[in-house]
Amino acid sequence: MGERLANEVLSVVQQRTGVKKISFVAHSLGGLVARYAIGRLYEPNNRNMSSAGKSRDGVENLEGLIAGLEPMNFITFASPHLGSSGNKQLPFLCGLPFLERRASETAHLIVGRTGKHLFLTDNDDGRRPLLLRMVDDSGDLQFRSALRSFKRRVAYANANFDHMVGWRTSSIRRQHELPKHRLLVRDEKYPHIVYVEKEVTNNNETEARTNVYDPEEEMIRGLTQVPWERVDVSFQKSSQRLVAHNTIQVKSYWLNSDGADVINHMMDNFIV
């Protein structure tokens, strides 16, 4: 899917020669697809690139380009950035270990290769699981550099009632980093936005060292080498809370309209 998205972006860019900037807004698995695609589309912005005609006018001083364009916003809604293999990362399994183990063994039977990717059980050609490779630059796929090239990276996450994607994986946090309920506040303009964390990068020195390998910790460390804004959302008092996974992006207005303030928040903070 990531390759198809990258090819589609290139096709659109070739057809619309006046476009100079690019942003990505993705929901759920689309966030992972977009992260793969930008890794494929990233190109270092060498000074001679503009004169060679590979980049658009006015972007010579940027750190990097995406499909020859200036990267602006990279925004995800309820995306499983850390996969689904950790405890309570697939909330409808209720955190029961035997169900989570069973899901990791059978997910590929339901959703194919995507299931293997989400549960880190893929090993194509003996390589590490794709999600682990996607937190760093890997060969000709510059995943971390691509993320760093954007002016903003924002992760919108459901703090509760999302039965498909857990709060930790969608907000790229460790369990103890999740805001406490007493810190969650209401905003009159955006009633379902309960916490906004401005750009934060990883501080490895504050994390306790352990001899036990944790792939989730590796992904957090890798992804937070670049700063992310986190926006936590709660539909706890909404009649649409049971479909929070889709309400956060207003998939269908008649069913998910309560998420309109979340979309307004994204638009009001969008860099153009």
Backbone as JSON, one array per atom type, in Angstrom:
{
  "sequence": "MGERLANEVLSVVQQRTGVKKISFVAHSLGGLVARYAIGRLYEPNNRNMSSAGKSRDGVENLEGLIAGLEPMNFITFASPHLGSSGNKQLPFLCGLPFLERRASETAHLIVGRTGKHLFLTDNDDGRRPLLLRMVDDSGDLQFRSALRSFKRRVAYANANFDHMVGWRTSSIRRQHELPKHRLLVRDEKYPHIVYVEKEVTNNNETEARTNVYDPEEEMIRGLTQVPWERVDVSFQKSSQRLVAHNTIQVKSYWLNSDGADVINHMMDNFIV",
  "N": [[0.82, -1.21, 0.0], [1.97, 1.22, 0.73], [3.82, 1.63, -1.31], [2.09, 1.96, -3.48], [0.77, 4.31, -2.74], [2.92, 6.1, -2.78], [3.56, 6.06, -5.51], [1.2, 7.11, -6.54], [1.23, 9.7, -5.49], [3.49, 10.73, -6.82], [2.52, 10.65, -9.41], [0.43, 12.55, -9.33], [1.88, 14.85, -8.69], [3.43, 15.15, -10.98], [1.45, 15.77, -12.8], [0.39, 18.13, -11.84], [2.02, 20.71, -12.08], [2.3, 23.14, -10.84], [2.21, 22.86, -8.12], [3.78, 23.3, -4.98], [4.1, 22.63, -2.32], [3.61, 20.06, 0.19], [1.47, 18.05, 2.18], [0.49, 15.51, 4.54], [-2.36, 13.83, 5.64], [-3.64, 11.41, 7.62], [-5.54, 8.49, 8.53], [-5.85, 5.94, 10.97], [-4.67, 2.83, 9.82], [-3.77, 4.14, 7.63], [-1.93, 6.0, 8.5], [0.43, 4.55, 8.89], [0.84, 3.66, 6.31], [1.27, 6.11, 5.04], [3.62, 6.92, 6.34], [5.41, 5.03, 5.34], [5.3, 5.68, 2.63], [6.34, 8.32, 2.5], [8.92, 7.8, 3.21], [9.81, 6.52, 0.96], [9.5, 8.56, -0.9], [11.17, 10.57, -0.11], [13.85, 12.88, -0.58], [17.14, 14.05, -0.25], [17.87, 17.51, 0.08], [19.96, 18.64, -1.78], [22.06, 21.34, -2.77], [22.58, 21.53, -5.48], [20.45, 20.32, -6.56], [18.21, 21.82, -7.27], [19.11, 23.29, -9.48], [19.44, 21.22, -11.19], [16.95, 20.67, -11.85], [15.29, 19.03, -10.36], [13.85, 19.73, -8.16], [11.34, 22.02, -6.87], [11.0, 25.59, -7.47], [12.33, 27.85, -5.04], [12.8, 26.24, -2.79], [15.33, 25.64, -2.02], [16.7, 25.81, 0.39], [15.74, 23.99, 2.19], [15.76, 21.15, 4.44], [15.11, 18.66, 3.41], [13.18, 17.09, 0.77], [9.9, 16.07, -0.26], [8.86, 14.09, -2.73], [9.89, 16.06, -4.38], [8.76, 18.34, -3.37], [7.99, 20.92, -0.92], [7.9, 19.85, 2.36], [5.25, 20.04, 4.67], [2.95, 19.56, 6.72], [2.57, 16.64, 8.69], [0.22, 14.53, 9.62], [-1.55, 12.38, 11.76], [-4.39, 10.37, 12.58], [-5.51, 8.43, 15.13], [-3.67, 6.3, 14.59], [-1.87, 3.22, 14.48], [1.03, 3.52, 15.42], [2.96, 2.11, 16.83], [2.4, -0.44, 16.26], [0.36, -3.38, 16.96], [0.98, -5.23, 18.85], [1.6, -4.92, 21.54], [0.55, -4.87, 25.05], [-2.85, -4.18, 25.45], [-2.89, -2.72, 23.13], [-4.54, -3.35, 21.11], [-7.48, -2.65, 21.76], [-10.06, -3.97, 21.88], [-9.58, -6.52, 22.65], [-9.41, -6.48, 25.3], [-7.12, -6.48, 26.87], [-6.4, -9.04, 27.63], [-4.02, -11.49, 28.05], [-3.93, -14.09, 26.77], [-5.71, -13.83, 24.66], [-4.49, -11.77, 23.23], [-2.1, -13.01, 22.49], [-3.12, -15.0, 20.86], [-4.27, -13.45, 18.86], [-2.01, -12.33, 17.64], [-1.02, -14.56, 16.43], [-2.89, -15.24, 14.55], [-3.71, -13.04, 13.08], [-2.76, -12.55, 10.5], [-4.26, -14.26, 8.97], [-6.63, -13.01, 8.71], [-6.28, -10.31, 7.91], [-4.19, -10.49, 6.19], [-0.89, -9.7, 5.01], [-0.72, -7.29, 6.33], [-1.56, -7.85, 8.92], [0.63, -9.34, 9.87], [2.56, -7.33, 9.8], [1.55, -5.51, 11.73], [1.73, -7.0, 14.07], [4.36, -7.52, 14.23], [5.45, -9.84, 13.13], [6.41, -10.35, 10.66], [9.0, -11.27, 8.42], [10.3, -10.71, 5.95], [12.42, -11.93, 3.51], [14.29, -12.47, 5.45], [14.65, -10.11, 6.82], [14.33, -7.55, 9.39], [11.23, -6.93, 11.2], [8.89, -4.85, 9.47], [7.81, -2.5, 10.73], [9.71, -1.98, 12.68], [11.88, -1.33, 11.13], [10.94, 0.99, 10.05], [11.37, 3.11, 11.77], [13.71, 4.33, 11.43], [16.31, 5.43, 9.16], [16.57, 3.35, 6.41], [18.45, 1.74, 4.28], [17.59, 2.5, 1.01], [15.3, 3.68, 1.8], [14.27, 6.35, 3.46], [13.12, 6.76, 6.24], [13.15, 8.1, 8.82], [14.46, 10.52, 8.22], [12.67, 11.52, 6.38], [10.38, 12.03, 7.96], [11.48, 13.98, 9.64], [11.8, 16.06, 7.88], [9.4, 17.41, 7.64], [7.57, 20.32, 8.63], [5.8, 20.15, 10.74], [4.77, 17.49, 12.87], [2.09, 15.63, 13.83], [0.2, 13.78, 16.14], [-2.93, 12.68, 16.54], [-4.93, 11.22, 19.01], [-7.19, 8.84, 20.37], [-8.19, 8.93, 23.67], [-9.79, 7.19, 24.98], [-12.34, 4.65, 24.5], [-11.72, 3.86, 21.91], [-11.8, 1.09, 20.12], [-10.14, -0.17, 18.4], [-7.53, 0.86, 18.13], [-5.02, 1.41, 20.43], [-4.35, 3.86, 23.06], [-1.64, 4.38, 23.69], [-0.18, 3.48, 21.42], [-1.2, 5.07, 19.38], [-0.53, 7.61, 20.16], [2.15, 7.55, 20.45], [3.59, 7.01, 22.89], [4.98, 6.0, 26.09], [3.54, 3.94, 28.69], [3.57, 5.28, 31.21], [3.78, 7.85, 30.39], [1.4, 8.75, 29.46], [-1.14, 11.21, 29.76], [-2.49, 11.97, 32.97], [-5.8, 11.38, 34.19], [-6.75, 13.49, 35.69], [-5.49, 15.6, 34.59], [-6.63, 16.03, 32.19], [-8.44, 18.25, 30.26], [-11.21, 20.37, 29.27], [-11.98, 22.07, 26.28], [-13.68, 24.86, 25.27], [-13.99, 25.66, 22.62], [-13.09, 23.46, 21.23], [-14.52, 20.89, 22.15], [-13.98, 18.14, 22.42], [-11.29, 17.84, 22.47], [-8.92, 17.05, 24.75], [-6.37, 17.21, 25.74], [-3.32, 18.74, 24.92], [-0.16, 18.34, 23.77], [2.71, 19.98, 23.19], [5.43, 20.11, 20.78], [7.62, 17.47, 21.38], [10.66, 15.82, 21.96], [12.54, 12.75, 22.16], [14.08, 11.82, 25.23], [16.58, 10.01, 25.97], [18.11, 9.66, 28.23], [16.5, 9.79, 30.42], [15.15, 7.46, 30.62], [14.9, 4.32, 32.17], [17.45, 1.88, 32.06], [17.4, -1.38, 30.69], [17.86, -4.92, 30.52], [16.16, -6.42, 29.1], [14.86, -6.92, 25.97], [12.7, -4.77, 24.24], [10.55, -4.36, 21.73], [8.61, -2.37, 21.35], [9.58, -0.24, 22.86], [11.87, 0.3, 21.38], [10.72, 1.28, 19.02], [9.43, 3.58, 19.97], [11.62, 5.1, 20.85], [12.94, 5.47, 18.41], [11.02, 6.82, 16.77], [10.59, 9.14, 18.23], [12.86, 10.59, 17.93], [12.52, 12.68, 16.36], [10.61, 15.68, 16.77], [7.24, 15.54, 18.0], [3.88, 16.67, 18.01], [1.3, 15.99, 20.3], [-2.1, 15.28, 20.38], [-4.72, 14.71, 22.37], [-7.82, 13.06, 22.45], [-11.2, 12.8, 23.51], [-14.25, 11.14, 23.53], [-15.96, 10.62, 25.55], [-18.36, 11.58, 26.71], [-20.0, 11.6, 24.6], [-22.62, 10.51, 22.43], [-21.68, 9.08, 20.38], [-19.49, 7.67, 21.16], [-18.85, 4.94, 21.1], [-18.04, 4.44, 18.59], [-15.64, 5.7, 18.34], [-13.22, 5.42, 17.01], [-13.71, 5.98, 14.34], [-15.12, 8.33, 14.59], [-13.28, 10.27, 15.34], [-12.24, 11.2, 12.99], [-14.42, 11.89, 11.55], [-15.68, 10.02, 9.73], [-18.14, 9.35, 8.58], [-20.58, 11.72, 8.29], [-23.21, 11.67, 9.37], [-23.04, 9.67, 11.23], [-20.73, 10.13, 12.67], [-20.48, 12.79, 13.45], [-19.78, 14.21, 15.76], [-17.1, 14.45, 15.88], [-16.34, 16.7, 14.54], [-15.24, 19.0, 15.71], [-12.66, 18.19, 16.25], [-11.56, 17.92, 13.72], [-11.77, 20.59, 12.99], [-9.92, 21.67, 14.77], [-7.56, 20.58, 13.75], [-7.51, 21.86, 11.23], [-7.39, 24.56, 11.97], [-4.85, 24.74, 12.96], [-3.23, 24.09, 10.92], [-0.42, 24.32, 8.83], [0.3, 26.36, 6.11]],
  "CA": [[0.0, 0.0, 0.0], [2.85, 2.37, 0.77], [4.38, 1.82, -2.65], [1.02, 2.49, -4.33], [0.56, 5.71, -2.38], [4.07, 6.87, -3.28], [3.41, 6.19, -6.96], [0.08, 8.01, -6.81], [1.71, 11.06, -5.21], [4.37, 11.13, -7.92], [1.68, 10.88, -10.59], [-0.27, 13.82, -9.14], [2.88, 15.92, -8.75], [3.8, 15.33, -12.38], [0.33, 16.38, -13.52], [0.12, 19.47, -11.31], [3.37, 21.27, -11.99], [2.32, 24.35, -10.03], [2.22, 22.52, -6.69], [5.09, 23.51, -4.38], [4.14, 22.12, -0.95], [2.88, 18.81, 0.37], [1.13, 17.61, 3.54], [-0.2, 14.23, 4.62], [-3.32, 13.65, 6.73], [-3.97, 9.99, 7.49], [-6.31, 7.89, 9.62], [-5.68, 4.52, 11.28], [-3.56, 2.22, 9.09], [-3.27, 5.1, 6.67], [-0.76, 6.66, 9.05], [1.6, 3.71, 8.61], [1.02, 3.7, 4.85], [1.86, 7.42, 4.72], [5.01, 6.93, 6.81], [6.2, 4.27, 4.38], [5.34, 6.4, 1.36], [7.26, 9.46, 2.55], [10.27, 7.24, 3.2], [10.12, 6.25, -0.45], [9.48, 9.81, -1.68], [12.13, 11.55, 0.43], [15.12, 13.12, -1.26], [17.91, 15.12, 0.38], [17.79, 18.74, -0.71], [21.28, 19.15, -2.13], [21.95, 22.65, -3.42], [22.59, 21.42, -6.94], [19.25, 19.64, -7.01], [17.31, 22.76, -7.93], [19.64, 23.61, -10.79], [19.27, 20.05, -12.03], [15.54, 20.6, -12.22], [14.6, 17.97, -9.65], [13.0, 20.28, -7.12], [10.61, 23.21, -7.29], [11.63, 26.86, -7.12], [12.12, 28.42, -3.72], [12.93, 25.28, -1.7], [16.72, 25.22, -1.98], [17.27, 25.83, 1.73], [15.09, 23.0, 3.04], [16.57, 19.98, 4.8], [14.79, 17.59, 2.49], [11.97, 17.27, -0.02], [9.06, 14.9, -0.47], [8.43, 14.13, -4.14], [10.33, 17.33, -4.94], [7.96, 19.43, -2.81], [8.31, 21.35, 0.44], [7.06, 19.14, 3.33], [4.63, 20.96, 5.63], [2.28, 18.9, 7.85], [2.36, 15.2, 8.67], [-0.78, 14.41, 10.67], [-2.23, 11.09, 11.8], [-5.52, 10.21, 13.49], [-5.72, 7.06, 15.63], [-2.83, 5.38, 13.82], [-1.09, 2.33, 15.35], [2.44, 3.74, 15.1], [3.78, 1.1, 17.51], [1.83, -1.75, 15.98], [-0.74, -3.85, 17.82], [1.44, -6.4, 19.59], [1.73, -4.65, 22.97], [-0.63, -5.04, 25.9], [-3.94, -3.22, 25.27], [-2.75, -1.93, 21.9], [-5.76, -3.68, 20.36], [-8.33, -2.58, 22.96], [-11.23, -4.84, 21.97], [-9.15, -7.78, 23.26], [-9.54, -6.25, 26.75], [-5.85, -6.65, 27.56], [-6.22, -10.42, 28.09], [-2.81, -12.0, 27.4], [-4.12, -15.24, 25.89], [-6.34, -13.33, 23.44], [-3.49, -11.0, 22.49], [-1.19, -13.98, 21.86], [-3.86, -15.66, 19.78], [-4.43, -12.48, 17.78], [-0.74, -12.2, 16.93], [-0.79, -15.79, 15.66], [-3.92, -15.44, 13.52], [-4.07, -11.79, 12.4], [-2.45, -12.62, 9.06], [-5.32, -15.02, 8.3], [-7.78, -12.12, 8.54], [-5.92, -9.1, 7.17], [-3.03, -10.75, 5.34], [0.44, -9.22, 5.42], [-0.89, -6.18, 7.28], [-1.59, -8.45, 10.25], [2.0, -9.65, 10.26], [3.26, -6.08, 10.07], [1.07, -4.92, 12.97], [2.16, -7.8, 15.21], [5.82, -7.66, 14.13], [5.79, -11.24, 12.85], [6.92, -10.46, 9.3], [10.46, -11.34, 8.27], [10.52, -10.85, 4.51], [13.83, -12.1, 3.1], [15.14, -12.49, 6.63], [14.83, -8.77, 7.37], [13.6, -7.24, 10.61], [9.85, -6.5, 10.93], [8.83, -3.57, 8.77], [7.59, -1.37, 11.63], [10.97, -1.68, 13.35], [12.73, -0.65, 10.15], [10.36, 2.28, 9.7], [11.68, 4.16, 12.74], [15.05, 4.83, 11.13], [16.63, 5.36, 7.74], [16.88, 1.95, 6.12], [18.82, 1.59, 2.88], [17.1, 3.59, 0.16], [14.06, 4.19, 2.4], [14.71, 7.29, 4.49], [11.91, 6.98, 7.04], [13.32, 9.13, 9.84], [14.78, 11.78, 7.55], [11.43, 12.0, 5.76], [9.56, 12.63, 9.02], [12.14, 15.18, 10.12], [11.72, 17.13, 6.88], [8.14, 18.15, 7.77], [7.57, 21.4, 9.62], [5.03, 19.67, 11.89], [4.3, 16.11, 12.93], [1.04, 15.66, 14.85], [-0.51, 12.52, 16.35], [-4.21, 12.75, 17.26], [-5.17, 9.9, 19.59], [-8.33, 8.67, 21.27], [-7.78, 8.55, 25.02], [-10.67, 6.11, 25.43], [-13.43, 4.19, 23.63], [-11.26, 3.41, 20.6], [-11.67, -0.36, 20.29], [-9.24, -0.71, 17.38], [-6.15, 1.34, 18.29], [-4.8, 1.86, 21.8], [-3.9, 5.23, 23.3], [-0.17, 4.45, 23.63], [0.35, 3.31, 20.07], [-1.62, 6.17, 18.51], [0.1, 8.86, 20.6], [3.6, 7.29, 20.5], [4.02, 7.24, 24.27], [5.05, 4.91, 27.04], [2.37, 3.94, 29.55], [3.65, 6.29, 32.26], [3.77, 9.18, 29.78], [0.03, 9.14, 29.14], [-1.65, 12.19, 30.72], [-3.4, 11.48, 34.0], [-7.16, 11.86, 33.94], [-6.97, 14.79, 36.35], [-4.88, 16.64, 33.76], [-7.41, 16.2, 30.98], [-9.3, 19.43, 30.38], [-12.13, 20.61, 28.16], [-11.82, 23.33, 25.57], [-15.01, 25.23, 24.78], [-13.98, 25.71, 21.16], [-12.89, 22.08, 20.76], [-14.95, 20.18, 23.35], [-13.48, 16.77, 22.52], [-9.84, 17.88, 22.65], [-8.76, 17.07, 26.21], [-4.97, 17.45, 26.13], [-2.44, 19.07, 23.8], [1.25, 18.33, 24.15], [3.49, 20.58, 22.12], [6.49, 19.26, 20.24], [8.51, 16.85, 22.35], [11.56, 14.8, 21.42], [12.91, 11.72, 23.12], [15.24, 12.02, 26.1], [16.96, 8.66, 26.34], [18.76, 9.61, 29.53], [15.51, 9.7, 31.5], [14.55, 6.13, 30.64], [15.69, 3.31, 32.86], [18.05, 0.88, 31.2], [16.97, -2.73, 31.01], [18.47, -5.94, 29.69], [15.09, -7.09, 28.37], [14.58, -6.2, 24.72], [11.3, -4.41, 24.07], [10.41, -3.73, 20.41], [7.82, -1.15, 21.46], [10.5, 0.8, 23.32], [12.73, 0.65, 20.25], [9.96, 2.12, 18.1], [9.22, 4.89, 20.6], [12.9, 5.82, 20.81], [13.23, 5.85, 17.04], [10.07, 7.81, 16.27], [10.68, 10.41, 18.97], [14.08, 11.33, 17.6], [12.0, 13.92, 15.78], [9.55, 16.17, 17.66], [5.83, 15.32, 17.67], [2.8, 17.22, 18.82], [0.27, 15.0, 20.6], [-3.41, 15.85, 20.68], [-5.55, 13.64, 22.91], [-9.24, 13.28, 22.18], [-12.1, 11.93, 24.27], [-15.68, 11.23, 23.22], [-16.58, 9.92, 26.68], [-19.72, 12.05, 26.95], [-20.69, 11.64, 23.31], [-23.41, 9.33, 22.08], [-20.94, 8.39, 19.33], [-18.22, 7.22, 21.73], [-18.55, 3.55, 20.78], [-17.39, 4.42, 17.26], [-14.65, 6.77, 18.45], [-12.14, 5.23, 16.04], [-14.1, 6.68, 13.12], [-15.61, 9.66, 14.92], [-12.16, 11.2, 15.44], [-11.98, 11.78, 11.68], [-15.73, 12.11, 10.9], [-15.73, 9.17, 8.54], [-19.47, 9.57, 8.01], [-21.07, 12.82, 9.12], [-24.43, 11.34, 10.1], [-22.71, 8.75, 12.31], [-19.52, 10.55, 13.39], [-20.42, 14.26, 13.39], [-19.23, 14.81, 16.98], [-15.66, 14.67, 15.7], [-16.1, 17.88, 13.7], [-14.35, 19.95, 16.39], [-11.3, 17.68, 16.12], [-11.13, 18.32, 12.38], [-11.58, 22.04, 13.02], [-8.66, 21.91, 15.46], [-6.5, 20.29, 12.79], [-7.5, 22.9, 10.2], [-6.98, 25.84, 12.56], [-3.41, 24.7, 13.24], [-2.57, 23.62, 9.71], [0.54, 25.26, 8.24], [0.2, 26.41, 4.64]],
  "C": [[0.85, 1.26, 0.0], [3.46, 2.68, -0.58], [3.33, 2.43, -3.58], [0.77, 3.96, -4.03], [1.69, 6.57, -2.92], [3.95, 7.09, -4.79], [2.28, 7.15, -7.32], [0.48, 9.47, -6.57], [2.58, 11.56, -6.36], [3.56, 11.44, -9.18], [0.97, 12.23, -10.51], [0.7, 14.99, -9.27], [3.29, 16.2, -10.2], [2.7, 16.02, -13.18], [0.09, 17.82, -13.1], [1.46, 20.17, -11.04], [3.44, 22.54, -11.15], [2.37, 24.1, -8.53], [3.64, 22.66, -6.14], [5.23, 22.89, -2.99], [3.3, 20.86, -0.84], [2.66, 18.53, 1.85], [0.43, 16.26, 3.45], [-1.11, 14.25, 5.84], [-3.85, 12.24, 6.6], [-4.69, 9.48, 8.73], [-5.98, 6.4, 9.74], [-4.48, 3.94, 10.53], [-2.97, 3.16, 8.06], [-2.05, 5.85, 7.17], [0.52, 5.88, 8.79], [1.9, 3.7, 7.12], [1.71, 5.0, 4.45], [3.31, 7.49, 5.17], [5.91, 6.14, 5.87], [6.38, 5.07, 3.09], [6.33, 7.56, 1.4], [8.71, 8.99, 2.62], [10.74, 6.93, 1.79], [10.28, 7.54, -1.24], [10.53, 10.82, -1.24], [13.37, 11.66, -0.44], [15.86, 14.25, -0.56], [17.91, 16.35, -0.52], [19.19, 19.3, -0.94], [21.13, 20.44, -2.93], [21.91, 22.53, -4.93], [21.34, 20.75, -7.48], [18.32, 20.58, -7.76], [17.79, 23.08, -9.34], [19.51, 22.44, -11.75], [17.82, 19.84, -12.42], [14.75, 19.55, -11.48], [13.7, 18.5, -8.55], [12.36, 21.57, -7.61], [11.32, 24.48, -6.83], [11.35, 27.23, -5.67], [12.28, 27.45, -2.57], [14.38, 24.83, -1.52], [17.28, 25.09, -0.57], [16.64, 24.81, 2.67], [16.01, 21.82, 3.31], [16.34, 18.83, 3.83], [13.47, 17.86, 1.8], [11.2, 15.96, -0.05], [8.47, 15.01, -1.87], [8.78, 15.46, -4.79], [9.61, 18.54, -4.39], [8.39, 19.75, -1.39], [7.37, 20.65, 1.44], [6.53, 20.09, 4.4], [4.08, 20.24, 6.86], [2.24, 17.39, 7.64], [1.48, 14.88, 9.87], [-1.45, 13.04, 10.61], [-3.35, 11.13, 12.84], [-5.66, 8.74, 13.85], [-4.95, 6.03, 14.81], [-1.98, 4.52, 14.75], [0.4, 2.4, 15.05], [3.35, 2.67, 15.69], [3.27, -0.3, 17.24], [0.72, -2.11, 16.95], [-0.32, -4.98, 18.74], [1.53, -6.17, 21.09], [0.43, -4.84, 23.73], [-1.58, -3.87, 25.72], [-3.76, -2.31, 24.05], [-3.87, -2.23, 20.92], [-6.87, -3.79, 21.4], [-9.49, -3.56, 23.02], [-10.88, -6.23, 22.52], [-9.08, -7.67, 24.78], [-8.25, -6.49, 27.54], [-5.6, -8.06, 28.07], [-5.06, -11.06, 27.34], [-3.06, -13.14, 26.42], [-4.82, -14.83, 24.59], [-5.35, -12.55, 22.58], [-2.48, -11.93, 21.81], [-1.87, -14.65, 20.68], [-4.02, -14.72, 18.58], [-3.15, -12.35, 16.97], [-0.47, -13.4, 16.04], [-1.75, -15.91, 14.47], [-4.26, -14.2, 12.72], [-3.84, -11.87, 10.9], [-3.5, -13.41, 8.28], [-6.51, -14.13, 7.97], [-7.43, -10.93, 7.65], [-4.61, -9.26, 6.4], [-1.73, -10.21, 5.9], [0.35, -8.07, 6.42], [-0.91, -6.7, 8.71], [-0.2, -8.79, 10.75], [2.77, -8.38, 10.59], [2.85, -5.51, 11.43], [1.56, -5.68, 14.2], [3.64, -8.17, 15.14], [6.24, -9.1, 13.9], [6.28, -11.43, 11.43], [8.44, -10.51, 9.31], [10.81, -11.58, 6.81], [12.01, -10.89, 4.2], [14.78, -12.03, 4.29], [15.37, -11.14, 7.27], [14.0, -8.59, 8.64], [12.17, -6.84, 10.25], [9.81, -5.08, 10.39], [8.67, -2.39, 9.73], [8.85, -1.01, 12.41], [11.92, -0.97, 12.4], [12.24, 0.76, 9.86], [10.6, 3.38, 10.73], [13.04, 4.78, 12.49], [15.22, 4.86, 9.62], [17.13, 3.95, 7.45], [17.17, 1.79, 4.63], [18.34, 2.78, 2.06], [15.77, 4.15, 0.65], [14.42, 5.04, 3.61], [13.54, 7.69, 5.39], [12.07, 8.12, 8.04], [13.61, 10.49, 9.21], [13.53, 12.38, 6.92], [10.53, 12.66, 6.8], [10.16, 13.95, 9.49], [11.97, 16.35, 9.15], [10.44, 17.95, 6.99], [8.26, 19.22, 8.85], [6.82, 20.99, 10.89], [4.74, 18.19, 11.73], [3.31, 16.06, 14.1], [0.36, 14.29, 14.92], [-1.76, 12.79, 17.18], [-4.54, 11.34, 17.74], [-6.42, 9.91, 20.45], [-7.83, 8.2, 22.63], [-8.63, 7.41, 25.57], [-11.68, 5.78, 24.33], [-13.01, 3.89, 22.18], [-10.97, 1.92, 20.73], [-10.68, -0.98, 19.32], [-7.77, -0.34, 17.62], [-5.99, 1.92, 19.7], [-4.21, 3.26, 21.89], [-2.39, 5.35, 23.16], [0.33, 4.43, 22.19], [-0.04, 4.46, 19.15], [-0.99, 7.5, 18.9], [1.61, 8.73, 20.74], [4.15, 7.64, 21.88], [4.2, 5.92, 25.01], [3.85, 5.02, 27.99], [2.41, 5.07, 30.58], [3.65, 7.71, 31.7], [2.37, 9.64, 29.4], [-0.48, 10.14, 30.18], [-2.61, 11.55, 31.73], [-4.78, 12.1, 33.77], [-7.42, 13.22, 34.58], [-6.38, 15.94, 35.54], [-5.68, 16.91, 32.49], [-8.42, 17.33, 31.18], [-10.19, 19.55, 29.15], [-11.87, 21.99, 27.57], [-13.18, 23.68, 24.97], [-15.07, 25.23, 23.26], [-13.86, 24.31, 20.56], [-13.25, 21.15, 21.92], [-14.41, 18.76, 23.5], [-11.95, 16.69, 22.54], [-9.57, 18.03, 24.14], [-7.32, 17.3, 26.65], [-4.15, 17.71, 24.87], [-1.02, 19.15, 24.33], [2.07, 18.85, 22.99], [4.71, 19.72, 21.8], [7.46, 18.79, 21.31], [9.37, 15.83, 21.63], [11.96, 13.86, 22.54], [14.12, 12.14, 23.95], [15.65, 10.66, 26.64], [17.53, 8.57, 27.74], [17.75, 9.43, 30.66], [14.89, 8.32, 31.61], [15.47, 5.12, 31.31], [16.22, 2.28, 31.87], [17.58, -0.51, 31.63], [17.64, -3.7, 30.05], [17.44, -6.69, 28.86], [14.75, -6.28, 27.13], [13.08, -5.98, 24.57], [11.15, -3.7, 22.73], [9.59, -2.44, 20.45], [8.69, 0.01, 21.91], [11.42, 1.24, 22.19], [11.99, 1.57, 19.27], [9.72, 3.51, 18.68], [10.5, 5.71, 20.51], [13.2, 6.31, 19.4], [12.32, 6.97, 16.54], [10.21, 9.15, 16.96], [12.05, 11.06, 18.85], [13.74, 12.62, 16.86], [10.83, 14.38, 16.65], [8.15, 15.91, 17.11], [4.96, 16.17, 18.57], [1.81, 16.08, 19.07], [-1.02, 15.72, 20.96], [-4.32, 14.7, 21.1], [-7.02, 14.02, 22.86], [-10.07, 12.32, 23.03], [-13.56, 12.21, 23.88], [-16.5, 10.57, 24.34], [-18.03, 10.31, 26.9], [-20.54, 12.13, 25.66], [-21.49, 10.37, 23.08], [-22.72, 8.5, 20.99], [-19.63, 7.79, 19.84], [-17.85, 5.79, 21.34], [-17.95, 3.39, 19.38], [-16.33, 5.51, 17.21], [-13.55, 6.65, 17.4], [-12.45, 5.94, 14.72], [-14.58, 8.1, 13.39], [-14.48, 10.68, 14.95], [-11.83, 11.83, 14.09], [-13.26, 11.99, 10.87], [-15.82, 11.32, 9.6], [-17.06, 9.31, 7.81], [-20.16, 10.61, 8.88], [-22.3, 12.43, 9.94], [-24.15, 10.42, 11.28], [-21.59, 9.26, 13.2], [-19.37, 12.06, 13.49], [-19.79, 14.9, 14.62], [-17.73, 15.07, 16.86], [-15.33, 15.92, 14.9], [-15.16, 18.87, 14.37], [-12.9, 19.5, 16.32], [-10.73, 18.06, 14.75], [-10.9, 19.82, 12.32], [-10.26, 22.4, 13.71], [-7.49, 21.67, 14.52], [-6.38, 21.42, 11.77], [-7.01, 24.23, 10.74], [-5.48, 25.9, 12.82], [-2.58, 24.25, 12.05], [-1.63, 24.7, 9.17], [0.44, 25.2, 6.73], [1.32, 27.3, 4.08]]
}
